[in-house]
PDB file of C-alpha atoms in Angstrom:
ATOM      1  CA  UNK A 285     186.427  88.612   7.188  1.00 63.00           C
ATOM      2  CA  UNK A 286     183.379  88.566   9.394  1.00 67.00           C
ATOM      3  CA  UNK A 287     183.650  86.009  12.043  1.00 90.00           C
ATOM      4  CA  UNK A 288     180.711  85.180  15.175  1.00 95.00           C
ATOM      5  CA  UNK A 289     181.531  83.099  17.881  1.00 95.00           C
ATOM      6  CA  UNK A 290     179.313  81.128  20.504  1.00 95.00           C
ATOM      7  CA  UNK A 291     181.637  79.826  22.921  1.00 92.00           C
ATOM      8  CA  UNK A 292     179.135  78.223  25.403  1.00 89.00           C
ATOM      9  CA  UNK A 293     178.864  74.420  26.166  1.00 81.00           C
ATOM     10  CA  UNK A 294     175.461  72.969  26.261  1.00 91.00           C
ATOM     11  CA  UNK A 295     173.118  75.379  28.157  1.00 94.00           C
ATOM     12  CA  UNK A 296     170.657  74.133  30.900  1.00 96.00           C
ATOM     13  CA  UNK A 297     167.605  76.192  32.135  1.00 97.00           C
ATOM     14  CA  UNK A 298     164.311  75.479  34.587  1.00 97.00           C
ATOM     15  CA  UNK A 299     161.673  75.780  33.470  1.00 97.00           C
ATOM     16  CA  UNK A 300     159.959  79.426  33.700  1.00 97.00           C
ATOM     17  CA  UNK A 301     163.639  80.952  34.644  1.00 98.00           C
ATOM     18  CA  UNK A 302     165.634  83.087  32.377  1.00 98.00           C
ATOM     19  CA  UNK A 303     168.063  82.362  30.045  1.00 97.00           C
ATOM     20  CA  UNK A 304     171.145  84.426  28.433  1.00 97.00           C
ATOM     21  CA  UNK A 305     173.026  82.739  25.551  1.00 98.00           C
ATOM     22  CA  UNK A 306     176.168  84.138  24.143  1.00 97.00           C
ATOM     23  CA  UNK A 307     177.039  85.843  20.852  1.00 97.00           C
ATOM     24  CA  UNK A 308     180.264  88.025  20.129  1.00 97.00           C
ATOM     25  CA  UNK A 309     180.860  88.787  16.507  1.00 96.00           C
ATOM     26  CA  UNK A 310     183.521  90.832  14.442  1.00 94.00           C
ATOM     27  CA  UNK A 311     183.397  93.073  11.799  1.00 90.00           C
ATOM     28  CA  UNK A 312     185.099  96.360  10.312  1.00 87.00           C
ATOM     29  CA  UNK A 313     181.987  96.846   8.165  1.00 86.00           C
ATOM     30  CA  UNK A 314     180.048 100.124  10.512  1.00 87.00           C
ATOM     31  CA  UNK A 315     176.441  98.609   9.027  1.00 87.00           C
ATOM     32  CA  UNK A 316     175.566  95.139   9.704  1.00 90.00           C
ATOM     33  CA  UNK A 317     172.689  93.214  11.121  1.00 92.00           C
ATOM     34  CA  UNK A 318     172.396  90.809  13.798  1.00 95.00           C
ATOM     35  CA  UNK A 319     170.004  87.500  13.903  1.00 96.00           C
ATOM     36  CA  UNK A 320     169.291  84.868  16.472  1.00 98.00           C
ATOM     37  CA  UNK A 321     167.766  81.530  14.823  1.00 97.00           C
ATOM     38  CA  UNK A 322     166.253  78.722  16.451  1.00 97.00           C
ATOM     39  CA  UNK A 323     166.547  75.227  14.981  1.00 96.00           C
ATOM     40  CA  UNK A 324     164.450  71.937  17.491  1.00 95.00           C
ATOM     41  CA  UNK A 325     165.532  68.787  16.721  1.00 92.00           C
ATOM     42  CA  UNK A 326     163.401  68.639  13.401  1.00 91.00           C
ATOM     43  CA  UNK A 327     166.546  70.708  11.703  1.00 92.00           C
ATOM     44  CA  UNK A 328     164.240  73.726  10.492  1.00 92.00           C
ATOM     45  CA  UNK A 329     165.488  76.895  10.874  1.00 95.00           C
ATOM     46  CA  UNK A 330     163.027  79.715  12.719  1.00 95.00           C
ATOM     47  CA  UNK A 331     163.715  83.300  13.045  1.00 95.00           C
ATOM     48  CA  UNK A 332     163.920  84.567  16.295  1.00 97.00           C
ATOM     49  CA  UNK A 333     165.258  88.594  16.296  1.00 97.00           C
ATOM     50  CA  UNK A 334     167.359  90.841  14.239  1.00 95.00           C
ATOM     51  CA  UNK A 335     169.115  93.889  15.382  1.00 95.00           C
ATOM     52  CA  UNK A 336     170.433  96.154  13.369  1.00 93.00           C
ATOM     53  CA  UNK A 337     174.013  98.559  13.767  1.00 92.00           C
ATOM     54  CA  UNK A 338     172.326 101.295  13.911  1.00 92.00           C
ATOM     55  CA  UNK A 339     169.385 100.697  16.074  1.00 91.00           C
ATOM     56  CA  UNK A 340     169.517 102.827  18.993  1.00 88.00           C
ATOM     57  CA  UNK A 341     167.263 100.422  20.835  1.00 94.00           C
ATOM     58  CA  UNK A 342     167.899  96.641  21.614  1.00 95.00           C
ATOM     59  CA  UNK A 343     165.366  94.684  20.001  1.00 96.00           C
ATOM     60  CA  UNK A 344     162.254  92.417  21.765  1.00 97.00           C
ATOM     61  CA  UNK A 345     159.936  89.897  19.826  1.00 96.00           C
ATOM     62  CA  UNK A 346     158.139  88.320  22.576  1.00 97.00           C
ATOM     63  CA  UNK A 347     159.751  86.368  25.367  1.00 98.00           C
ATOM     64  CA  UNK A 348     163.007  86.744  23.436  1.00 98.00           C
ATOM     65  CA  UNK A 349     165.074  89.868  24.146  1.00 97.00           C
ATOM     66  CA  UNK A 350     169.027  90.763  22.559  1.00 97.00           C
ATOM     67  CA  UNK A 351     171.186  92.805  24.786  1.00 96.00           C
ATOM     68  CA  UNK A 352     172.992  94.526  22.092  1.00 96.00           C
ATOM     69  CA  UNK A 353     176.299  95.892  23.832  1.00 96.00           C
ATOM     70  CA  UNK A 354     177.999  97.413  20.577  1.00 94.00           C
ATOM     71  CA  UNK A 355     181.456  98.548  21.982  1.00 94.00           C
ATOM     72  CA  UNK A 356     181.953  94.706  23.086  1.00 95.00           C
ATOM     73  CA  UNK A 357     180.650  93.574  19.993  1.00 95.00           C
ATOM     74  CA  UNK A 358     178.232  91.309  21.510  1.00 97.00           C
ATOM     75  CA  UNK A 359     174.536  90.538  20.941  1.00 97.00           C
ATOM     76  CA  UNK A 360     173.693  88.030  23.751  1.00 98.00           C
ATOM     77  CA  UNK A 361     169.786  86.819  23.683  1.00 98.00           C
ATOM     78  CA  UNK A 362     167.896  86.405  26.979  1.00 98.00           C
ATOM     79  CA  UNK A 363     164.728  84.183  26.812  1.00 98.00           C
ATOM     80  CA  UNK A 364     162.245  84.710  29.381  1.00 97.00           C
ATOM     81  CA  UNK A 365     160.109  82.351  31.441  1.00 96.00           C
ATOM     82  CA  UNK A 366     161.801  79.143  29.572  1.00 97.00           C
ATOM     83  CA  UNK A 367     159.453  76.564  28.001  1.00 97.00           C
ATOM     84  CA  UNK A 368     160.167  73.215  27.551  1.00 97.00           C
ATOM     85  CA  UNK A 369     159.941  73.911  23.792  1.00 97.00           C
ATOM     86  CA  UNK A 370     162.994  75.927  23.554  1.00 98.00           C
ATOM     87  CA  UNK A 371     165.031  73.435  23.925  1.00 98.00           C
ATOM     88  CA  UNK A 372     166.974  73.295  20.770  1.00 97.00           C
ATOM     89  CA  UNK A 373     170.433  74.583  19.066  1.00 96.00           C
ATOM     90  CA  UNK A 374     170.775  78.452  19.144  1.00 97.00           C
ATOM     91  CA  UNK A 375     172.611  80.293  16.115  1.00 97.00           C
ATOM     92  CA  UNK A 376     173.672  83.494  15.691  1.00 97.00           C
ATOM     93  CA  UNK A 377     174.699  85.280  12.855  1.00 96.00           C
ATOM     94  CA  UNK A 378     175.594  88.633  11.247  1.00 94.00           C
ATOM     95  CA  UNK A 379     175.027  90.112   8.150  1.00 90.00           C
ATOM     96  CA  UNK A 380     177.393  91.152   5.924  1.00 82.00           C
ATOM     97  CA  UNK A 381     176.737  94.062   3.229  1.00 78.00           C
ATOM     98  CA  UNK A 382     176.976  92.811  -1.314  1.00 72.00           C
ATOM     99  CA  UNK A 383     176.158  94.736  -3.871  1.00 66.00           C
ATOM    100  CA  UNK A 384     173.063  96.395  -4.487  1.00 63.00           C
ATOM    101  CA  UNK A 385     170.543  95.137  -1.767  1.00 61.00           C
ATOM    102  CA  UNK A 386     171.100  92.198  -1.277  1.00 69.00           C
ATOM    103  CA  UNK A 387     173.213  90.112   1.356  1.00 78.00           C
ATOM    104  CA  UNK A 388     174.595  86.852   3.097  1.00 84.00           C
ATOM    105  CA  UNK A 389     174.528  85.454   6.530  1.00 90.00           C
ATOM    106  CA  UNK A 390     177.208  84.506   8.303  1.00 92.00           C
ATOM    107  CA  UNK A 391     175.965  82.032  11.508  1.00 94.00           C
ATOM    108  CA  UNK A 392     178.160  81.266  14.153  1.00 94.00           C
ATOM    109  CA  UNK A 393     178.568  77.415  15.237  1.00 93.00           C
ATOM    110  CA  UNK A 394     175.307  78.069  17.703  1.00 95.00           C
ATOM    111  CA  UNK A 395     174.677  76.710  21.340  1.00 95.00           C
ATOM    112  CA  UNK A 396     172.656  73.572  22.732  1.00 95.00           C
ATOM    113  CA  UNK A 397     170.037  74.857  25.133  1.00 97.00           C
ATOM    114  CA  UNK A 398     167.950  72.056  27.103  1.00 97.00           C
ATOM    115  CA  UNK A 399     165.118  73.578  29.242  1.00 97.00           C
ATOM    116  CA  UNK A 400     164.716  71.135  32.222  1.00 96.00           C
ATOM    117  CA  UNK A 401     161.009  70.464  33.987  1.00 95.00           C
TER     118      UNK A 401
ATOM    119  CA  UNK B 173     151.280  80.207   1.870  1.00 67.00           C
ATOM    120  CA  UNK B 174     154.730  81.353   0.687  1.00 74.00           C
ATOM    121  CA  UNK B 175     157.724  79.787   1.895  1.00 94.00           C
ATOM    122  CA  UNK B 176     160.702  77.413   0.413  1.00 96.00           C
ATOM    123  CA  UNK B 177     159.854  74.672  -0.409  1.00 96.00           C
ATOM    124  CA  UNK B 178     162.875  71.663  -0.919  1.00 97.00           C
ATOM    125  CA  UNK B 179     162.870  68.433  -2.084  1.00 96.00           C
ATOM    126  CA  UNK B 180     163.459  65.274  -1.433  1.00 96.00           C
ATOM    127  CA  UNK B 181     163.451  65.513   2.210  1.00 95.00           C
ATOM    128  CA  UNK B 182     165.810  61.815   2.729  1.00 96.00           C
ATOM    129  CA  UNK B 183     168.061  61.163  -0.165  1.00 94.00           C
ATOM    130  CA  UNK B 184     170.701  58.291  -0.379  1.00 93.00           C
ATOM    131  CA  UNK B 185     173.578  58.713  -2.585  1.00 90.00           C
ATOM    132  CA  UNK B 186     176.336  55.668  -3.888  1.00 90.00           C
ATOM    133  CA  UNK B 187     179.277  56.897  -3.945  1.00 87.00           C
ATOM    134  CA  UNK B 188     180.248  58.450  -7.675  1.00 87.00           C
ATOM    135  CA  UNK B 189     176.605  59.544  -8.179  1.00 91.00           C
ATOM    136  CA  UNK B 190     175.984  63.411  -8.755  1.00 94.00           C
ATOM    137  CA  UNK B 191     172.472  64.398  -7.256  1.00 95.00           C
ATOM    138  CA  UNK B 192     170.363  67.442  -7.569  1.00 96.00           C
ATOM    139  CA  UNK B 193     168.656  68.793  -4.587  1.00 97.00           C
ATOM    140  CA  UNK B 194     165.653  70.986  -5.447  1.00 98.00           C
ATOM    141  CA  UNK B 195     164.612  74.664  -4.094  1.00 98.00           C
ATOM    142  CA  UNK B 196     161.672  76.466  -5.168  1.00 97.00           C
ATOM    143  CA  UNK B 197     160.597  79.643  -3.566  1.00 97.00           C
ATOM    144  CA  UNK B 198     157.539  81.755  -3.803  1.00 96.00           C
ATOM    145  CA  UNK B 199     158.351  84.583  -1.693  1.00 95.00           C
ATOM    146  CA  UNK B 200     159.412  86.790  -4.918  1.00 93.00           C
ATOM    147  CA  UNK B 201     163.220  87.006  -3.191  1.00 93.00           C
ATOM    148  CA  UNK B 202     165.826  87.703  -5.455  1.00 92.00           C
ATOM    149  CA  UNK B 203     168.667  86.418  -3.475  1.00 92.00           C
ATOM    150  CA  UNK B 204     168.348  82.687  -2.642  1.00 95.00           C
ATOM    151  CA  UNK B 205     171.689  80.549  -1.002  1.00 96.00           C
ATOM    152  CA  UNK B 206     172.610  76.843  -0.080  1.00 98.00           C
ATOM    153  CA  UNK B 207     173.862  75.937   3.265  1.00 97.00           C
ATOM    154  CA  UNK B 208     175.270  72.876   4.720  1.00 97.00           C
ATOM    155  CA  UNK B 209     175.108  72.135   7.637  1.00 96.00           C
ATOM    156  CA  UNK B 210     177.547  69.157   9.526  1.00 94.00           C
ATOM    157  CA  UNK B 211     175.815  67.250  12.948  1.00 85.00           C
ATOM    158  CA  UNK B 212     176.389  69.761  16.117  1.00 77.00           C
ATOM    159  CA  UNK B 213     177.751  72.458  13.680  1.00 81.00           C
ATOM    160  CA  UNK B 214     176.877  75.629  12.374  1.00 88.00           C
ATOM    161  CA  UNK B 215     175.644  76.489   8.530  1.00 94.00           C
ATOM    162  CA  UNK B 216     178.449  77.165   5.840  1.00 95.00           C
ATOM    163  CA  UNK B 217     177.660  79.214   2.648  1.00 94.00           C
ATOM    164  CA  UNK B 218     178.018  77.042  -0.411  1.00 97.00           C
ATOM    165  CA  UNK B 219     176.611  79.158  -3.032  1.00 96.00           C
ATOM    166  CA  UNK B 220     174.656  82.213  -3.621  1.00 95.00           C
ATOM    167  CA  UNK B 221     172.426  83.424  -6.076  1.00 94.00           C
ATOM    168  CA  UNK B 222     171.526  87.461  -5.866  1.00 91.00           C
ATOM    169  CA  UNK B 223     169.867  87.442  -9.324  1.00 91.00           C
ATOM    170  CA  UNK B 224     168.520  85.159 -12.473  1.00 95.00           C
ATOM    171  CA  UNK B 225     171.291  84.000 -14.468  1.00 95.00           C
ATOM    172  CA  UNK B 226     173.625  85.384 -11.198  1.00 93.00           C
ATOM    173  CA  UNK B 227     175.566  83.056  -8.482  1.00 94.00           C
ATOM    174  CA  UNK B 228     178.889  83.223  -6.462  1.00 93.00           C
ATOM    175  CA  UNK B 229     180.458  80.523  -4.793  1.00 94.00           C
ATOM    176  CA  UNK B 230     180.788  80.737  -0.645  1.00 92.00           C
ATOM    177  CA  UNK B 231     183.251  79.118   1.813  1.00 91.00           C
ATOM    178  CA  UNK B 232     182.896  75.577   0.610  1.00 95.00           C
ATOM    179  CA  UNK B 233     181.661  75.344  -3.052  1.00 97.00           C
ATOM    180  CA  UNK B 234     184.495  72.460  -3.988  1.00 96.00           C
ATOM    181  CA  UNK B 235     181.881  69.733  -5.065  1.00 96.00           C
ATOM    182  CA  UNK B 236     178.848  71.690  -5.962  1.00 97.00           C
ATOM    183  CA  UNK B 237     177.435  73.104  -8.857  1.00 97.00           C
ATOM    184  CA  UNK B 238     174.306  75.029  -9.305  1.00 98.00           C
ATOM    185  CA  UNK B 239     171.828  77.082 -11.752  1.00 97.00           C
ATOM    186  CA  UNK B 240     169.532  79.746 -11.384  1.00 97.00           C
ATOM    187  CA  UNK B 241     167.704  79.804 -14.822  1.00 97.00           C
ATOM    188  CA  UNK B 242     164.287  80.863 -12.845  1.00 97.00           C
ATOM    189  CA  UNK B 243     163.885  83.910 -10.153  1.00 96.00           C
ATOM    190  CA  UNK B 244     162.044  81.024  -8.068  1.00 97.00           C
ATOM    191  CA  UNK B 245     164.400  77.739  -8.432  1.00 98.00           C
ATOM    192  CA  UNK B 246     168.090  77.387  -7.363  1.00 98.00           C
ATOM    193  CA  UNK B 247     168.460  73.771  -7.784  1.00 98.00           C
ATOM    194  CA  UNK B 248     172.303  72.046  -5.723  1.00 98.00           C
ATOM    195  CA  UNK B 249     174.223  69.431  -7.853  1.00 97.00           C
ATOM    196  CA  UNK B 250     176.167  67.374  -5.297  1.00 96.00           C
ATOM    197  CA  UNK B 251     178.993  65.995  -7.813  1.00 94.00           C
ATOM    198  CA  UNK B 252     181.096  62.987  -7.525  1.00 89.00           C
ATOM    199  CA  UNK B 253     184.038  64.994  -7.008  1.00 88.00           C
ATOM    200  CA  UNK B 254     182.691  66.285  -3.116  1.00 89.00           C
ATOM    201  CA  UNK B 255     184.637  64.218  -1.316  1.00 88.00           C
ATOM    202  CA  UNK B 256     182.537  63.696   1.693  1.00 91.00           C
ATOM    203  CA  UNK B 257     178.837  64.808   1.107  1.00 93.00           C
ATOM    204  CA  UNK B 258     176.756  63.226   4.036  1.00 95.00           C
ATOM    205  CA  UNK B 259     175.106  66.342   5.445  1.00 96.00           C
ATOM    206  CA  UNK B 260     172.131  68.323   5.829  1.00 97.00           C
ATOM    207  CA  UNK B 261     171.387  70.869   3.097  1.00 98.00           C
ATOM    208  CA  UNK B 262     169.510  74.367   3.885  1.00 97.00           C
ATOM    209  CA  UNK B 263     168.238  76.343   1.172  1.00 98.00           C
ATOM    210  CA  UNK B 264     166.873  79.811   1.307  1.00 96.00           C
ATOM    211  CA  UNK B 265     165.844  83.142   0.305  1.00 95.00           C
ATOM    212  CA  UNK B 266     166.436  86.613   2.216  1.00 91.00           C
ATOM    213  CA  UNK B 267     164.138  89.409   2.873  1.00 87.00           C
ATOM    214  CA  UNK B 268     166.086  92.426   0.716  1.00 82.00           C
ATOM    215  CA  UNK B 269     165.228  95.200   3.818  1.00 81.00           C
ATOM    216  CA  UNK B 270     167.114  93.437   6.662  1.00 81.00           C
ATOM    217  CA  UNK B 271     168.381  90.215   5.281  1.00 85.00           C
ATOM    218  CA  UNK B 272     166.461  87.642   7.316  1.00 89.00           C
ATOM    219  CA  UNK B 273     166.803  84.274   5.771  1.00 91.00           C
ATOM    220  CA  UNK B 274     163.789  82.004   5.062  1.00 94.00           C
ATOM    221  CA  UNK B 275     164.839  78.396   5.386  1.00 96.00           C
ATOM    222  CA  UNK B 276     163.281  75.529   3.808  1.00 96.00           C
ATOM    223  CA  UNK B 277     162.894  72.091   5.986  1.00 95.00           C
ATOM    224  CA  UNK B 278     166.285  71.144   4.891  1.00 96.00           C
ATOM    225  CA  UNK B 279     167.430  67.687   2.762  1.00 97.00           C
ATOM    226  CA  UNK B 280     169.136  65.264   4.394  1.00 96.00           C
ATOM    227  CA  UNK B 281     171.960  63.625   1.899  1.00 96.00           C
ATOM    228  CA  UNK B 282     173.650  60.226   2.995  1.00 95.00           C
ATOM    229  CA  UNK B 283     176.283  58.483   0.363  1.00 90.00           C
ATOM    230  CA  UNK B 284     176.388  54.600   1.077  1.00 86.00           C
TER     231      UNK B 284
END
């Protein structure tokens, strides 16, 4: 079974300084994806990045960055230059292969990040 | 605009009721799923949908029923027999190329 795990207490940041959270995962499945999702305290869930298995480079969307180390089987995020509106609860999760195209998510039980002024 | 759309948003729930949470999406996604999610948790897989007529149960579907009659609905029955339903409900369909989930704003179920 596919299993992610965010270990990290509550996260604080300053302002405009960088952030790295956490994200190991484990899987025998060679293809799989990787997601970071952001959800504020209004419980929506955003999309941040995806990286897939097989990407050869790590993925960027912005200030938000995922240093994909495979052979550890992590896929830590790093946000740049922290805004106050990132504070929220990080989630990670993985995707595992069905039948056909289609998919599920598995999320991991995500990480409390509170940017200070 | 497409997106999920899920209704109600607040719902209150006396104990031995079943209620139906609603999930339409117009993002022509096959595969749409129901999460729950628990305060300072993460999202568990309830149930699954990867086609009409289609759905598989996930890590916790004890308590829950649902349909998929329509490509675009996948409407939650929280039965009597969950035994303790207070939670926040995701639903939400994913992109076939990578998987990305689109969430709807969630519905918040509280049983008095």
């Amino acid at each position: 079974a596919q299993k992610i795990t965010q270990t990290q207490p509550g996260m604080f940041v300053q302002e405009k300084e960088a952030v790295t959270l956490d994200c190991t995962y484990d899987t025998s499945d060679p293809s799989y994806g990787l997601f970071w999702y952001k959800q504020p305290s209004s419980g929506e869930m955003i999309f941040l990045i995806y990286q897939g298995s097989y990407d050869q480079q790590n993925a960027t969307e912005g200030r938000y960055s995922l240093n994909f180390q495979k052979a550890r089987k992590s896929a830590n995020l790093v946000i740049s230059a922290s805004q106050l509106g990132d504070s929220a609860m990080y989630f990670c999760a993985m995707r595992e292969f069905l039948t056909g195209a289609n998919s599920k998510l598995t999320f991991g039980k995500g990480i409390t990040l509170s940017v200070r002024p | 605009d497409g997106g999920i759309t899920q209704s109600p948003k607040y719902l209150f729930r006396k104990e031995g009721q079943n209620v139906t949470l609603s999930c339409e999406q117009n993002l022509n996604h096959d595969a749409m799923y129901w999460y729950r999610q628990d305060p300072g948790q993460g999202l568990r897989l309830i149930y699954y949908s990867q086609i009409v007529n289609d759905f598989q149960k996930g890590d916790i579907a004890e308590g829950y029923s649902v349909s998929r009659e329509k490509k675009e609905s996948f409407p939650l029955t929280v039965t009597s027999a969950q035994k303790n339903p207070t939670a926040f409900y995701l639903c939400a369909s994913s992109r076939p190329t990578t998987g990305e989930l689109f969430f709807g704003e969630g519905s918040r179920l509280t049983v008095l």
